[in-house]
Coordinates of C-alpha atoms and ligand atoms in Angstrom, one line a residue:
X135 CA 43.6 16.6 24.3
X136 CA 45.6 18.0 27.4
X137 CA 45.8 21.2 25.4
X138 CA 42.3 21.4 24.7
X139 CA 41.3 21.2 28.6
X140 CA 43.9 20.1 31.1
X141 CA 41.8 17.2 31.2
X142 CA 44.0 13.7 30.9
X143 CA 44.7 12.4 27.0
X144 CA 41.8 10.2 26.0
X145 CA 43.7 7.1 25.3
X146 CA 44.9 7.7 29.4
X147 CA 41.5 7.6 30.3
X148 CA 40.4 4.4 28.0
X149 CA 42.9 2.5 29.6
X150 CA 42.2 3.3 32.8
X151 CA 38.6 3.1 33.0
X152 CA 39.5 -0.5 31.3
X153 CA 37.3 0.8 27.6
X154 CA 38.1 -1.6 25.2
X155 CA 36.5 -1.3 22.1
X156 CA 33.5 -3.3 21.7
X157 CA 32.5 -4.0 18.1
X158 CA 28.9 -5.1 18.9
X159 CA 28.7 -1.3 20.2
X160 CA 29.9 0.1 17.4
X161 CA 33.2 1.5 19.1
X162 CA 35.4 2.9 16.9
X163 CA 37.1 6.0 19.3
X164 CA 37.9 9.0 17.9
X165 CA 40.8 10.3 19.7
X166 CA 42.6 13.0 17.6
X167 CA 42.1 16.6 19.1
X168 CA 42.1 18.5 15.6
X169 CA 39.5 16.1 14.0
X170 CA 37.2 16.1 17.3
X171 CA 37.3 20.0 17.2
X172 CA 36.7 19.9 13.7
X173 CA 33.3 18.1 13.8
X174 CA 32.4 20.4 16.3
X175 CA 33.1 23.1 14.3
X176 CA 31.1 22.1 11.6
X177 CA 28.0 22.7 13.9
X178 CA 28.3 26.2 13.2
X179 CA 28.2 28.3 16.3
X180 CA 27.5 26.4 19.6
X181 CA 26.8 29.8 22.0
X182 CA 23.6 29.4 23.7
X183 CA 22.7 26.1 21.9
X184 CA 22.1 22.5 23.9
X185 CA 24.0 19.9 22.1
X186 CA 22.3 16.3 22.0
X187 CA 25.5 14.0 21.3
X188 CA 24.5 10.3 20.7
X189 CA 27.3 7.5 21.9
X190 CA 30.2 10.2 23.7
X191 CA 32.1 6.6 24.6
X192 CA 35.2 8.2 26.4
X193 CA 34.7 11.4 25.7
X194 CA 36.8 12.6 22.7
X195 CA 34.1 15.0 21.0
X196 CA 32.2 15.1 23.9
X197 CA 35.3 17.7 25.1
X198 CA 35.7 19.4 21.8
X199 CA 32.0 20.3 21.9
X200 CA 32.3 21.8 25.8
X201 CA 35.5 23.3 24.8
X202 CA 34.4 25.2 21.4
X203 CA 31.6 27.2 22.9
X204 CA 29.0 27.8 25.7
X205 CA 27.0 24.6 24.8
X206 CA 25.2 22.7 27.2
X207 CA 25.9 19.1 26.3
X208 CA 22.8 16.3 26.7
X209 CA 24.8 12.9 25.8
X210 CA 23.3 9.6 25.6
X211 CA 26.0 6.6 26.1
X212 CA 24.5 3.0 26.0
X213 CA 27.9 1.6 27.4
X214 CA 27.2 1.7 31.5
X215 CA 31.5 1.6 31.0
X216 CA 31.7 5.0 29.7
X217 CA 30.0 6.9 32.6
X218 CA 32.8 7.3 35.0
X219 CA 34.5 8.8 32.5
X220 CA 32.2 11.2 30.8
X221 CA 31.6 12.4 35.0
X222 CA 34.5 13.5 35.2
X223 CA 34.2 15.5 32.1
X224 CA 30.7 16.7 34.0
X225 CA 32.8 17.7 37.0
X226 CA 35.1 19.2 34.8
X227 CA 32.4 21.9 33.3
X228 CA 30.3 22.2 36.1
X229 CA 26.6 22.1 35.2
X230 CA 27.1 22.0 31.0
X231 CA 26.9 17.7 30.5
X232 CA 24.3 15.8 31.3
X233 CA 24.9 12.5 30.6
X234 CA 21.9 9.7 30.2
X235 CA 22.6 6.1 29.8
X236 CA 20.4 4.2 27.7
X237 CA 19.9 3.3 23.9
X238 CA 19.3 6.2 21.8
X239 CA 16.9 4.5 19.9
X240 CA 14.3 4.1 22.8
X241 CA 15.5 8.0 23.7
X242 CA 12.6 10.4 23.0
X243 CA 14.8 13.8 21.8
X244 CA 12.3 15.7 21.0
X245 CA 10.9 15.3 24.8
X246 CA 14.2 16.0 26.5
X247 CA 14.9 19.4 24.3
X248 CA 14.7 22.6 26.3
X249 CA 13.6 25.9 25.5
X250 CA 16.4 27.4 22.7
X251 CA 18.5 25.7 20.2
X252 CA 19.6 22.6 20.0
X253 CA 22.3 20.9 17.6
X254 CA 22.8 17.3 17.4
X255 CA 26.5 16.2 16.8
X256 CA 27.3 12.8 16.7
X257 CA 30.1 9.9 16.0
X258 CA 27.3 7.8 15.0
X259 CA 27.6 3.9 15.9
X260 CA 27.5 2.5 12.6
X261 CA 24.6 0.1 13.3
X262 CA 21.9 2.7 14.6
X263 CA 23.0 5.9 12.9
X264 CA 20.9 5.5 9.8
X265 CA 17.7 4.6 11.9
X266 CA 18.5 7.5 14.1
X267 CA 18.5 9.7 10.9
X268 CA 15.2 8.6 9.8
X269 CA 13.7 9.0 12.9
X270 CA 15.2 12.7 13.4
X271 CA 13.8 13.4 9.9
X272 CA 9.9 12.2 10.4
X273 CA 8.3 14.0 12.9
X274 CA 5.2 15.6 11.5
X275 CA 5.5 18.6 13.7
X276 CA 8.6 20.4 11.2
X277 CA 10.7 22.4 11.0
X278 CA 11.7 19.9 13.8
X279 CA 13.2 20.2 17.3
X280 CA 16.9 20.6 16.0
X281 CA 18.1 23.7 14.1
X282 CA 20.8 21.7 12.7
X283 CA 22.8 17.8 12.2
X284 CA 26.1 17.1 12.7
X285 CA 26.8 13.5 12.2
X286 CA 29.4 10.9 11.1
X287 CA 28.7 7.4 9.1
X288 CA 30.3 5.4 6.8
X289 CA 31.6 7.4 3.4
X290 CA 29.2 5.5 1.5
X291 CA 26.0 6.2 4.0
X292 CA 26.9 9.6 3.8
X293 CA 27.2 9.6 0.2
X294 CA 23.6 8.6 0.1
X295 CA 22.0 10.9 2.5
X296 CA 23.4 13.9 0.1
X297 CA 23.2 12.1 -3.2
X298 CA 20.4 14.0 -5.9
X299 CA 19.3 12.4 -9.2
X300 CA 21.4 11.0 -11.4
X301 CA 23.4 9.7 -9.2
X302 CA 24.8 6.5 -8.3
X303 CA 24.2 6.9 -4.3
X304 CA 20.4 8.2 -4.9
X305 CA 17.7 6.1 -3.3
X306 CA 15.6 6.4 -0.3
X307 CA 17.3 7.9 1.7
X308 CA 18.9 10.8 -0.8
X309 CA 14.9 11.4 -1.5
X310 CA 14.1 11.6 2.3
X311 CA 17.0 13.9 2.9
X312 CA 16.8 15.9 0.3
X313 CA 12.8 16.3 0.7
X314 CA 13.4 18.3 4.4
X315 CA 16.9 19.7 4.6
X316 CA 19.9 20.8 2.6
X317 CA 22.5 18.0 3.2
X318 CA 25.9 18.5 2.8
X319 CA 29.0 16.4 2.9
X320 CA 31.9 18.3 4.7
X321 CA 34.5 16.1 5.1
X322 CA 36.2 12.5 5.3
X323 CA 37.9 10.7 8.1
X324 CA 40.6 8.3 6.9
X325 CA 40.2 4.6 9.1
X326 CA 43.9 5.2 10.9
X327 CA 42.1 8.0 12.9
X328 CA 39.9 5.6 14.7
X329 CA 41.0 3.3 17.6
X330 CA 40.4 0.6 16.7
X331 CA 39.9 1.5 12.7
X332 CA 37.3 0.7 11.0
X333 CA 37.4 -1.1 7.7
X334 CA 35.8 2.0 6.0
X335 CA 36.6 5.5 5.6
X336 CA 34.0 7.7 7.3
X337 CA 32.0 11.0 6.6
X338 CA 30.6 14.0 8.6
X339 CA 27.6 15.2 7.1
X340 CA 25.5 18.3 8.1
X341 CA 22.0 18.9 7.5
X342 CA 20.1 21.9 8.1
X343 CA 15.9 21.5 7.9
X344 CA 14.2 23.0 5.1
X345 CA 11.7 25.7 6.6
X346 CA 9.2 24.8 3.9
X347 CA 9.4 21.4 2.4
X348 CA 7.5 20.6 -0.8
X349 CA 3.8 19.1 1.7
X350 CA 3.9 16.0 1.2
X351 CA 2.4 12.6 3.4
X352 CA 6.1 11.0 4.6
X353 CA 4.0 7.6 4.4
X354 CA 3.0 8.0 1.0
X355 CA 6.7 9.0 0.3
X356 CA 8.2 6.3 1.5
X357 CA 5.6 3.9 -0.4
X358 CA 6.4 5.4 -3.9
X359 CA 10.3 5.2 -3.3
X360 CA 10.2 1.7 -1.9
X361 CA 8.7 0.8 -5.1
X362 CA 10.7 3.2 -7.4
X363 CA 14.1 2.2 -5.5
X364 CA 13.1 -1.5 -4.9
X365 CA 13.8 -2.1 -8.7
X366 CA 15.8 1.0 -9.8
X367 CA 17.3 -0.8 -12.8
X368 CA 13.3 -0.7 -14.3
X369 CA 11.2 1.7 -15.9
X370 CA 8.7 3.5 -13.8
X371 CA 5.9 2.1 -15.0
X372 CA 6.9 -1.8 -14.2
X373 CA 8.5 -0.9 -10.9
X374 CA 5.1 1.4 -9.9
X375 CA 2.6 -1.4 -11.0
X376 CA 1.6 -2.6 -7.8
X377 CA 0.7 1.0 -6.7
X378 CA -0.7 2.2 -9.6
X379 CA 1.8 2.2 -12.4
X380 CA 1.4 3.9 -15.9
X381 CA -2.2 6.0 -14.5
X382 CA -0.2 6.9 -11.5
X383 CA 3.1 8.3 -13.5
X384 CA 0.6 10.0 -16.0
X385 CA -1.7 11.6 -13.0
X386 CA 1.9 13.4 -12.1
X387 CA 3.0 14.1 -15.3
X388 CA 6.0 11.9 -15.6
X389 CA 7.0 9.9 -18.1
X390 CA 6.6 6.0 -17.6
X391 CA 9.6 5.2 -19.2
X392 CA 11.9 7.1 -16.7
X393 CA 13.9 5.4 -14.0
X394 CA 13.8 6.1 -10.3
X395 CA 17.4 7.6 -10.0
X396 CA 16.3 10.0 -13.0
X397 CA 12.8 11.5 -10.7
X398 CA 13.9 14.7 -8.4
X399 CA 12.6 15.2 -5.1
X400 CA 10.1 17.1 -5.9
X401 CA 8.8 14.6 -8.9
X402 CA 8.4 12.1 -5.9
X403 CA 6.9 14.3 -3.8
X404 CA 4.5 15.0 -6.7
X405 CA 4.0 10.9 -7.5
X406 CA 3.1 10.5 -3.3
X407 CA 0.4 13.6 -4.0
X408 CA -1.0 11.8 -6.4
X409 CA -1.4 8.1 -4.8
Ligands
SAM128 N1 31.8 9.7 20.4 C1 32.9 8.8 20.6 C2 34.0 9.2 19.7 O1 33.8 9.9 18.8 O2 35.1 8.7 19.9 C3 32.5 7.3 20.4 C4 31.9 7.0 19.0 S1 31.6 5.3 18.8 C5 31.6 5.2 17.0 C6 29.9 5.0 19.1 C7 29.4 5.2 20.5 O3 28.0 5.0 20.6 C8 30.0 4.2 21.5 O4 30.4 4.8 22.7 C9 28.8 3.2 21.8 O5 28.9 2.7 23.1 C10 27.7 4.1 21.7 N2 26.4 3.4 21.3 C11 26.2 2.3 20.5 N3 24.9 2.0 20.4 C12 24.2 3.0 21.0 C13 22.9 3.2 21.2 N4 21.9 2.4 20.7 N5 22.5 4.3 22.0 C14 23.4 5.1 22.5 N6 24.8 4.9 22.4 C15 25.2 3.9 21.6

Protein backbone atom coordinates (compact mmCIF):
# COMPACT_ATOMS: atom_id res chain seq x y z
CA UNK A 1 0.00 0.00 0.00
CA UNK A 2 3.25 2.24 0.33
CA UNK A 3 3.28 2.20 -3.37
CA UNK A 4 -0.11 3.26 -3.85
CA UNK A 5 0.38 6.59 -1.51
CA UNK A 6 3.52 6.79 0.65
CA UNK A 7 1.04 6.37 3.21
CA UNK A 8 2.26 3.51 5.94
CA UNK A 9 1.18 -0.47 4.94
CA UNK A 10 -2.26 -1.01 6.38
CA UNK A 11 -1.40 -3.91 8.53
CA UNK A 12 1.31 -1.02 10.21
CA UNK A 13 -1.44 1.06 10.91
CA UNK A 14 -3.94 -1.78 12.44
CA UNK A 15 -1.43 -2.55 14.75
CA UNK A 16 -0.73 0.61 15.80
CA UNK A 17 -3.93 2.10 16.26
CA UNK A 18 -4.46 -1.27 18.33
CA UNK A 19 -7.59 -2.52 15.38
CA UNK A 20 -8.19 -5.92 16.14
CA UNK A 21 -10.79 -7.42 14.29
CA UNK A 22 -14.02 -7.52 15.84
CA UNK A 23 -16.40 -10.18 14.54
CA UNK A 24 -19.59 -8.61 16.04
CA UNK A 25 -18.57 -5.62 13.52
CA UNK A 26 -18.23 -7.62 10.85
CA UNK A 27 -14.36 -6.99 10.45
CA UNK A 28 -12.89 -8.95 8.03
CA UNK A 29 -9.91 -6.26 6.58
CA UNK A 30 -9.11 -6.20 3.27
CA UNK A 31 -5.48 -5.40 2.97
CA UNK A 32 -4.16 -6.43 -0.42
CA UNK A 33 -3.39 -3.33 -2.68
CA UNK A 34 -4.25 -5.04 -6.12
CA UNK A 35 -7.71 -6.32 -4.85
CA UNK A 36 -8.52 -2.85 -3.09
CA UNK A 37 -7.76 -1.05 -6.42
CA UNK A 38 -9.62 -3.51 -8.13
CA UNK A 39 -12.97 -2.93 -6.44
CA UNK A 40 -12.41 0.51 -7.04
CA UNK A 41 -11.99 0.01 -10.41
CA UNK A 42 -15.00 -1.71 -10.93
CA UNK A 43 -16.88 1.65 -10.12
CA UNK A 44 -16.15 2.73 -13.43
CA UNK A 45 -14.68 6.23 -13.63
CA UNK A 46 -14.48 8.11 -10.25
CA UNK A 47 -13.49 11.83 -11.78
CA UNK A 48 -15.92 14.28 -10.44
CA UNK A 49 -18.02 11.64 -8.55
CA UNK A 50 -18.48 11.66 -4.50
CA UNK A 51 -17.98 8.23 -3.32
CA UNK A 52 -20.23 7.09 -0.22
CA UNK A 53 -18.05 4.14 1.24
CA UNK A 54 -19.94 2.20 4.15
CA UNK A 55 -17.48 0.58 7.03
CA UNK A 56 -13.66 2.07 5.64
CA UNK A 57 -12.28 0.17 9.02
CA UNK A 58 -8.50 1.02 8.51
CA UNK A 59 -8.57 2.33 5.47
CA UNK A 60 -7.57 -0.27 2.85
CA UNK A 61 -10.18 0.75 0.02
CA UNK A 62 -10.76 3.83 1.47
CA UNK A 63 -7.01 4.68 -0.24
CA UNK A 64 -7.62 2.84 -3.39
CA UNK A 65 -10.68 4.94 -3.96
CA UNK A 66 -8.70 8.50 -3.19
CA UNK A 67 -5.87 7.13 -5.09
CA UNK A 68 -7.73 5.91 -8.52
CA UNK A 69 -9.39 9.26 -9.33
CA UNK A 70 -10.52 12.77 -8.24
CA UNK A 71 -13.33 11.36 -5.92
CA UNK A 72 -14.40 13.00 -2.96
CA UNK A 73 -14.81 10.24 -0.46
CA UNK A 74 -18.03 10.46 2.25
CA UNK A 75 -17.22 7.21 4.60
CA UNK A 76 -19.28 6.19 7.33
CA UNK A 77 -17.30 3.88 10.04
CA UNK A 78 -19.38 2.70 13.17
CA UNK A 79 -16.03 1.67 14.93
CA UNK A 80 -15.12 5.13 17.01
CA UNK A 81 -11.40 2.84 16.70
CA UNK A 82 -11.05 3.47 13.09
CA UNK A 83 -11.13 7.28 13.12
CA UNK A 84 -7.56 8.18 13.95
CA UNK A 85 -6.70 6.28 11.28
CA UNK A 86 -9.02 7.09 8.45
CA UNK A 87 -7.75 11.20 9.62
CA UNK A 88 -4.80 10.61 8.69
CA UNK A 89 -5.78 9.40 5.35
CA UNK A 90 -8.05 12.85 5.51
CA UNK A 91 -4.82 14.79 6.17
CA UNK A 92 -3.28 12.88 3.64
CA UNK A 93 -5.71 14.24 0.66
CA UNK A 94 -6.55 17.36 1.91
CA UNK A 95 -10.32 18.19 1.70
CA UNK A 96 -11.43 14.77 -0.41
CA UNK A 97 -12.61 12.35 2.95
CA UNK A 98 -15.01 13.09 5.11
CA UNK A 99 -15.43 10.64 7.47
CA UNK A 100 -18.84 10.28 9.72
CA UNK A 101 -19.07 7.92 12.60
CA UNK A 102 -22.20 6.28 13.15
CA UNK A 103 -24.25 3.17 11.92
CA UNK A 104 -25.02 3.21 8.33
CA UNK A 105 -28.25 2.00 8.86
CA UNK A 106 -29.57 5.10 10.81
CA UNK A 107 -27.36 7.22 7.96
CA UNK A 108 -29.85 8.99 5.68
CA UNK A 109 -27.64 8.88 2.08
CA UNK A 110 -29.84 10.27 0.13
CA UNK A 111 -29.70 13.58 2.52
CA UNK A 112 -25.97 13.80 2.75
CA UNK A 113 -25.47 13.44 -1.36
CA UNK A 114 -24.29 16.72 -2.98
CA UNK A 115 -24.97 18.22 -6.18
CA UNK A 116 -23.18 15.57 -9.07
CA UNK A 117 -22.58 11.98 -8.99
CA UNK A 118 -22.18 9.85 -6.53
CA UNK A 119 -21.01 6.06 -6.45
CA UNK A 120 -21.32 3.90 -3.47
CA UNK A 121 -18.39 1.33 -2.95
CA UNK A 122 -18.40 -0.76 -0.22
CA UNK A 123 -16.64 -3.93 1.79
CA UNK A 124 -20.02 -4.56 3.12
CA UNK A 125 -20.17 -5.80 6.89
CA UNK A 126 -21.73 -9.10 6.36
CA UNK A 127 -24.58 -8.48 8.87
CA UNK A 128 -26.00 -5.05 7.40
CA UNK A 129 -25.10 -5.24 3.81
CA UNK A 130 -28.18 -6.90 2.61
CA UNK A 131 -30.51 -4.37 4.52
CA UNK A 132 -28.40 -1.62 3.21
CA UNK A 133 -29.14 -3.04 -0.36
CA UNK A 134 -32.74 -2.98 0.12
CA UNK A 135 -32.85 0.15 1.49
CA UNK A 136 -30.62 1.74 -1.46
CA UNK A 137 -33.03 0.02 -3.79
CA UNK A 138 -36.65 1.45 -2.38
CA UNK A 139 -36.77 4.93 -2.55
CA UNK A 140 -39.85 5.91 -4.53
CA UNK A 141 -38.16 8.99 -5.89
CA UNK A 142 -35.87 6.68 -8.91
CA UNK A 143 -33.72 6.59 -10.80
CA UNK A 144 -32.22 7.09 -7.19
CA UNK A 145 -29.55 9.27 -5.72
CA UNK A 146 -26.54 6.91 -6.81
CA UNK A 147 -25.53 6.52 -10.53
CA UNK A 148 -24.05 3.30 -9.66
CA UNK A 149 -23.17 0.17 -6.61
CA UNK A 150 -20.10 -1.16 -5.95
CA UNK A 151 -20.39 -3.60 -3.18
CA UNK A 152 -18.98 -6.89 -1.64
CA UNK A 153 -20.96 -9.76 0.30
CA UNK A 154 -20.86 -13.26 0.75
CA UNK A 155 -20.54 -15.35 -2.78
CA UNK A 156 -23.80 -16.78 -2.09
CA UNK A 157 -25.58 -13.17 -1.25
CA UNK A 158 -24.25 -12.01 -4.33
CA UNK A 159 -25.32 -14.86 -6.19
CA UNK A 160 -28.78 -13.89 -5.26
CA UNK A 161 -28.86 -10.33 -5.92
CA UNK A 162 -27.93 -11.21 -9.72
CA UNK A 163 -29.67 -14.53 -10.00
CA UNK A 164 -32.83 -14.45 -12.95
CA UNK A 165 -35.43 -17.30 -13.28
CA UNK A 166 -34.62 -20.56 -13.37
CA UNK A 167 -32.16 -20.36 -11.15
CA UNK A 168 -31.27 -21.84 -8.02
CA UNK A 169 -30.19 -18.43 -6.19
CA UNK A 170 -33.59 -16.62 -7.46
CA UNK A 171 -35.86 -15.21 -4.75
CA UNK A 172 -36.59 -11.90 -3.34
CA UNK A 173 -33.99 -10.43 -3.63
CA UNK A 174 -32.98 -11.52 -7.47
CA UNK A 175 -36.68 -10.09 -8.22
CA UNK A 176 -35.92 -6.73 -6.34
CA UNK A 177 -32.68 -6.42 -8.06
CA UNK A 178 -33.45 -7.29 -11.13
CA UNK A 179 -36.87 -5.14 -11.14
CA UNK A 180 -34.55 -1.55 -10.84
CA UNK A 181 -30.99 -2.20 -12.04
CA UNK A 182 -28.81 -4.42 -14.15
CA UNK A 183 -26.73 -6.49 -11.60
CA UNK A 184 -23.72 -7.99 -12.36
CA UNK A 185 -21.31 -10.22 -10.66
CA UNK A 186 -17.62 -9.18 -11.36
CA UNK A 187 -15.62 -11.03 -9.37
CA UNK A 188 -14.65 -13.36 -6.30
CA UNK A 189 -12.38 -12.80 -3.37
CA UNK A 190 -10.90 -15.99 -2.07
CA UNK A 191 -11.08 -16.02 2.30
CA UNK A 192 -7.04 -15.91 2.59
CA UNK A 193 -7.31 -12.22 1.36
CA UNK A 194 -9.14 -11.16 4.38
CA UNK A 195 -7.51 -10.49 7.89
CA UNK A 196 -8.92 -12.24 9.65
CA UNK A 197 -10.70 -14.71 6.84
CA UNK A 198 -13.79 -15.23 6.66
CA UNK A 199 -15.31 -18.69 6.45
CA UNK A 200 -16.76 -17.83 2.94
CA UNK A 201 -15.53 -16.72 -0.24
CA UNK A 202 -16.82 -13.24 -1.11
CA UNK A 203 -18.24 -11.32 -4.15
CA UNK A 204 -18.20 -7.71 -5.66
CA UNK A 205 -21.25 -7.04 -7.38
CA UNK A 206 -22.15 -3.84 -9.39
CA UNK A 207 -25.41 -2.52 -10.02
CA UNK A 208 -26.39 0.19 -12.21
CA UNK A 209 -30.30 1.59 -11.80
CA UNK A 210 -32.64 0.90 -14.55
CA UNK A 211 -33.75 4.48 -15.97
CA UNK A 212 -37.22 2.98 -16.55
CA UNK A 213 -38.29 0.07 -14.43
CA UNK A 214 -41.39 -1.91 -15.39
CA UNK A 215 -44.07 0.82 -12.67
CA UNK A 216 -44.79 -1.20 -10.27
CA UNK A 217 -45.93 -0.52 -6.22
CA UNK A 218 -42.53 -1.95 -4.38
CA UNK A 219 -45.10 -2.89 -1.43
CA UNK A 220 -47.22 -4.85 -3.58
CA UNK A 221 -43.91 -6.48 -4.89
CA UNK A 222 -42.65 -7.53 -2.01
CA UNK A 223 -46.18 -9.05 -0.99
CA UNK A 224 -46.50 -11.30 -4.06
CA UNK A 225 -42.73 -12.62 -3.70
CA UNK A 226 -43.01 -13.16 -0.01
CA UNK A 227 -45.77 -15.47 -0.88
CA UNK A 228 -44.32 -16.82 -4.21
CA UNK A 229 -40.77 -17.37 -2.51
CA UNK A 230 -42.08 -18.27 1.03
CA UNK A 231 -43.03 -21.81 -0.51
CA UNK A 232 -40.97 -21.91 -3.77
CA UNK A 233 -41.20 -25.73 -3.93
CA UNK A 234 -45.29 -25.16 -4.61
CA UNK A 235 -47.39 -24.32 -7.43
CA UNK A 236 -48.48 -20.78 -7.84
CA UNK A 237 -51.79 -21.17 -7.16
CA UNK A 238 -51.29 -22.91 -3.40
CA UNK A 239 -48.43 -20.62 -2.49
CA UNK A 240 -50.69 -17.26 -3.78
CA UNK A 241 -53.92 -18.51 -1.95
CA UNK A 242 -53.86 -16.23 0.81
CA UNK A 243 -53.60 -13.19 -1.68
CA UNK A 244 -55.71 -14.25 -4.14
CA UNK A 245 -54.49 -17.46 -5.67
CA UNK A 246 -55.78 -19.12 -8.95
CA UNK A 247 -58.14 -15.50 -9.87
CA UNK A 248 -55.00 -13.54 -9.14
CA UNK A 249 -52.50 -15.83 -11.55
CA UNK A 250 -55.38 -15.81 -14.22
CA UNK A 251 -56.01 -11.77 -13.82
CA UNK A 252 -52.10 -11.75 -15.06
CA UNK A 253 -52.12 -14.29 -17.32
CA UNK A 254 -49.94 -16.87 -15.79
CA UNK A 255 -50.38 -20.19 -15.44
CA UNK A 256 -51.31 -21.52 -11.85
CA UNK A 257 -49.34 -24.43 -12.14
CA UNK A 258 -46.01 -22.54 -12.52
CA UNK A 259 -43.49 -22.21 -9.68
CA UNK A 260 -42.04 -18.98 -8.29
CA UNK A 261 -38.34 -19.51 -9.53
CA UNK A 262 -40.04 -20.09 -13.12
CA UNK A 263 -42.01 -16.22 -13.13
CA UNK A 264 -39.56 -13.30 -14.65
CA UNK A 265 -39.38 -10.00 -13.29
CA UNK A 266 -41.56 -8.61 -15.19
CA UNK A 267 -44.36 -11.61 -14.63
CA UNK A 268 -44.12 -10.37 -10.86
CA UNK A 269 -44.20 -7.05 -11.59
CA UNK A 270 -47.40 -7.93 -13.64
CA UNK A 271 -48.90 -10.34 -10.60
CA UNK A 272 -48.31 -6.96 -7.99
CA UNK A 273 -50.39 -4.82 -10.84
CA UNK A 274 -52.87 -6.98 -10.53
CA UNK A 275 -53.36 -7.36 -6.59
N1 LIG B 1 -13.54 -1.37 4.23
C1 LIG B 1 -12.63 -2.12 5.07
C2 LIG B 1 -11.87 -3.11 4.23
O1 LIG B 1 -12.27 -3.34 3.06
O2 LIG B 1 -10.88 -3.66 4.71
C3 LIG B 1 -13.36 -2.83 6.20
C4 LIG B 1 -14.46 -3.78 5.79
S1 LIG B 1 -15.15 -4.71 7.13
C5 LIG B 1 -15.81 -6.08 6.21
C6 LIG B 1 -16.67 -3.88 7.55
C7 LIG B 1 -16.52 -2.51 8.20
O3 LIG B 1 -17.84 -1.97 8.46
C8 LIG B 1 -15.83 -2.49 9.54
O4 LIG B 1 -14.89 -1.45 9.57
C9 LIG B 1 -16.94 -2.24 10.57
O5 LIG B 1 -16.51 -1.56 11.72
C10 LIG B 1 -17.91 -1.41 9.77
N2 LIG B 1 -19.32 -1.49 10.21
C11 LIG B 1 -19.96 -2.54 10.75
N3 LIG B 1 -21.26 -2.27 10.96
C12 LIG B 1 -21.45 -1.00 10.52
C13 LIG B 1 -22.58 -0.14 10.47
N4 LIG B 1 -23.79 -0.55 10.89
N5 LIG B 1 -22.42 1.11 9.98
C14 LIG B 1 -21.20 1.53 9.54
N6 LIG B 1 -20.10 0.75 9.56
C15 LIG B 1 -20.21 -0.49 10.05
Amino acid sequence: MAALDGLPPLRDVIQRHGLDARKALGQNFLLDLNLTQKVARTAGSLDGVTVFEVGPGPGGLTRAILALGAAKVIAVERDARCLPALAEIADHYPGRLDVIEGDALKTDFAALAPQGPVKIIANLPYNVGTQLLVNWLLPAQWPPFWQSLTLMFQKEVGQRIVAQEDDNHYGRLGVLCGWRTQAQMAFDISPQAFTPPPKVTSSVVHLTPKENPIPCAVEKLEIVTQAAFGQRRKMLRQSLKPIGGEALLLRADIDPQRRAETLSVEEFCRLANCL
